[in-house]
CSV table of C-alpha atoms and ligand atoms in Angstrom, one decimal:
chain,number,residue,atom,x,y,z
A,1,MET,CA,72.6,125.0,52.0
A,2,ASN,CA,70.1,124.2,49.2
A,3,CYS,CA,72.7,125.7,46.7
A,4,LEU,CA,75.5,123.7,48.5
A,5,LEU,CA,73.9,119.9,49.3
A,6,LEU,CA,72.6,117.5,46.4
A,7,ALA,CA,69.4,116.5,46.5
A,8,GLY,CA,70.2,112.9,46.4
A,9,ARG,CA,71.9,113.6,49.9
A,10,ALA,CA,68.8,115.0,52.0
A,11,ASP,CA,66.7,111.7,51.3
A,12,GLY,CA,64.5,111.1,54.1
A,13,ALA,CA,65.6,114.5,56.2
A,14,ARG,CA,63.2,117.2,56.5
A,15,VAL,CA,62.9,120.2,55.0
A,16,ASP,CA,62.5,123.8,55.2
A,17,THR,CA,61.8,126.3,53.2
A,18,LEU,CA,61.8,129.9,53.2
A,19,ALA,CA,58.1,129.4,51.7
A,20,GLY,CA,56.7,127.0,55.0
A,21,LEU,CA,58.4,130.0,57.2
A,22,GLY,CA,55.6,132.5,57.1
A,23,THR,CA,53.4,134.7,54.9
A,24,HIS,CA,53.1,137.6,54.2
A,25,ALA,CA,50.3,138.2,57.1
A,26,ASP,CA,52.7,136.6,59.2
A,27,PRO,CA,56.1,136.6,58.9
A,28,HIS,CA,58.2,134.2,61.1
A,29,PRO,CA,60.0,136.7,63.7
A,30,VAL,CA,63.2,136.5,61.4
A,31,GLN,CA,61.2,137.4,58.4
A,32,GLU,CA,60.1,140.6,60.4
A,33,ALA,CA,63.8,141.4,61.7
A,34,PHE,CA,65.3,141.3,58.1
A,35,MET,CA,62.4,143.9,56.6
A,36,ALA,CA,63.3,146.3,59.7
A,37,GLU,CA,67.1,146.5,59.4
A,38,TYR,CA,66.4,146.9,55.4
A,39,ALA,CA,68.7,143.5,55.2
A,40,PHE,CA,67.7,142.8,51.4
A,41,GLN,CA,69.9,140.3,49.7
A,42,CYS,CA,69.1,138.5,46.0
A,43,GLY,CA,66.8,135.3,45.6
A,44,PHE,CA,69.7,133.0,46.2
A,45,CYS,CA,70.9,134.9,49.5
A,46,LEU,CA,67.8,136.2,51.3
A,47,PRO,CA,65.7,133.0,52.0
A,48,GLY,CA,69.1,131.2,52.6
A,49,MET,CA,70.2,133.6,54.8
A,50,ILE,CA,66.9,134.0,57.1
A,51,LEU,CA,66.6,130.0,57.4
A,52,SER,CA,70.3,129.6,58.8
A,53,ALA,CA,69.6,132.6,61.0
A,54,VAL,CA,66.9,130.3,61.8
A,55,THR,CA,69.0,127.6,62.6
A,56,LEU,CA,71.3,129.4,64.2
A,57,LEU,CA,69.0,131.1,66.9
A,58,GLU,CA,67.3,127.5,67.7
A,59,SER,CA,70.5,126.4,68.9
A,60,THR,CA,71.8,129.5,70.6
A,61,PRO,CA,69.1,132.0,71.2
A,62,SER,CA,72.1,135.0,72.5
A,63,PRO,CA,74.6,134.8,69.7
A,64,SER,CA,77.7,136.4,69.5
A,65,ASP,CA,78.2,138.6,66.3
A,66,ALA,CA,81.1,135.9,65.0
A,67,GLU,CA,78.4,133.3,65.4
A,68,ILE,CA,75.9,135.2,63.8
A,69,ARG,CA,78.7,136.0,60.8
A,70,ASP,CA,79.9,132.3,61.2
A,71,ALA,CA,76.0,130.9,60.8
A,72,LEU,CA,75.8,133.1,57.5
A,73,SER,CA,79.0,132.5,56.1
A,74,GLY,CA,77.7,129.7,53.9
A,75,ASN,CA,75.9,131.8,51.8
A,76,LEU,CA,78.6,133.2,49.7
A,77,CYS,CA,77.2,136.7,48.7
A,78,ARG,CA,79.6,138.3,46.6
A,79,CYS,CA,77.0,141.7,46.5
A,80,THR,CA,78.1,143.5,49.9
A,81,GLY,CA,79.1,143.2,53.4
A,82,TYR,CA,77.1,141.2,55.8
A,83,VAL,CA,76.3,144.3,58.3
A,84,ASN,CA,72.7,144.4,57.8
A,85,ALA,CA,72.0,140.8,58.0
A,86,VAL,CA,74.0,140.7,61.2
A,87,ARG,CA,71.9,143.1,62.6
A,88,ALA,CA,68.5,141.9,61.4
A,89,VAL,CA,70.1,138.1,63.4
A,90,ARG,CA,70.9,139.9,66.4
A,91,ARG,CA,67.2,142.4,66.2
A,92,ALA,CA,65.7,138.6,65.6
A,93,ALA,CA,67.4,137.2,68.7
A,94,GLY,CA,66.2,140.0,71.0
A,95,ARG,CA,62.5,139.1,70.5
B,1,FES,S1,72.9,139.1,46.8
B,1,FES,FE1,73.1,137.3,46.2
B,1,FES,S2,74.9,136.9,45.4
B,1,FES,FE2,74.7,139.0,46.5
C-alpha cells in the first residue's frame, strides 16, 4: 500500500514494512513461502505482495484463491501472472 498512500495519510498509524517482518536468519513464514514457491517479483512488488499476504492471513487464515487474488490485486505488477504468488500465500496459509 505504500505506493498507493500519501505518507501524510499514515500520520499516527502503525506502519509495518518488509524490513520489520523477518530476517535472513529467521524469515517470516510468508517470506519462506514466497521463497519456496519462487514467487519473485521486483523490489516494489515483492514487499507489497508479502505484506498484503500477511495482512490477509491475519484476518483470513484459510483464504480461497479468489480471496488471495483480491488481496494481491492492489499490487499493480505488469510483468507476470500471480500464479506463484498465489501458490505462496496458499502455502503460508497451510502453516
Ligand atoms: S515485478 Fe514489479 S512491476 Fe512487475
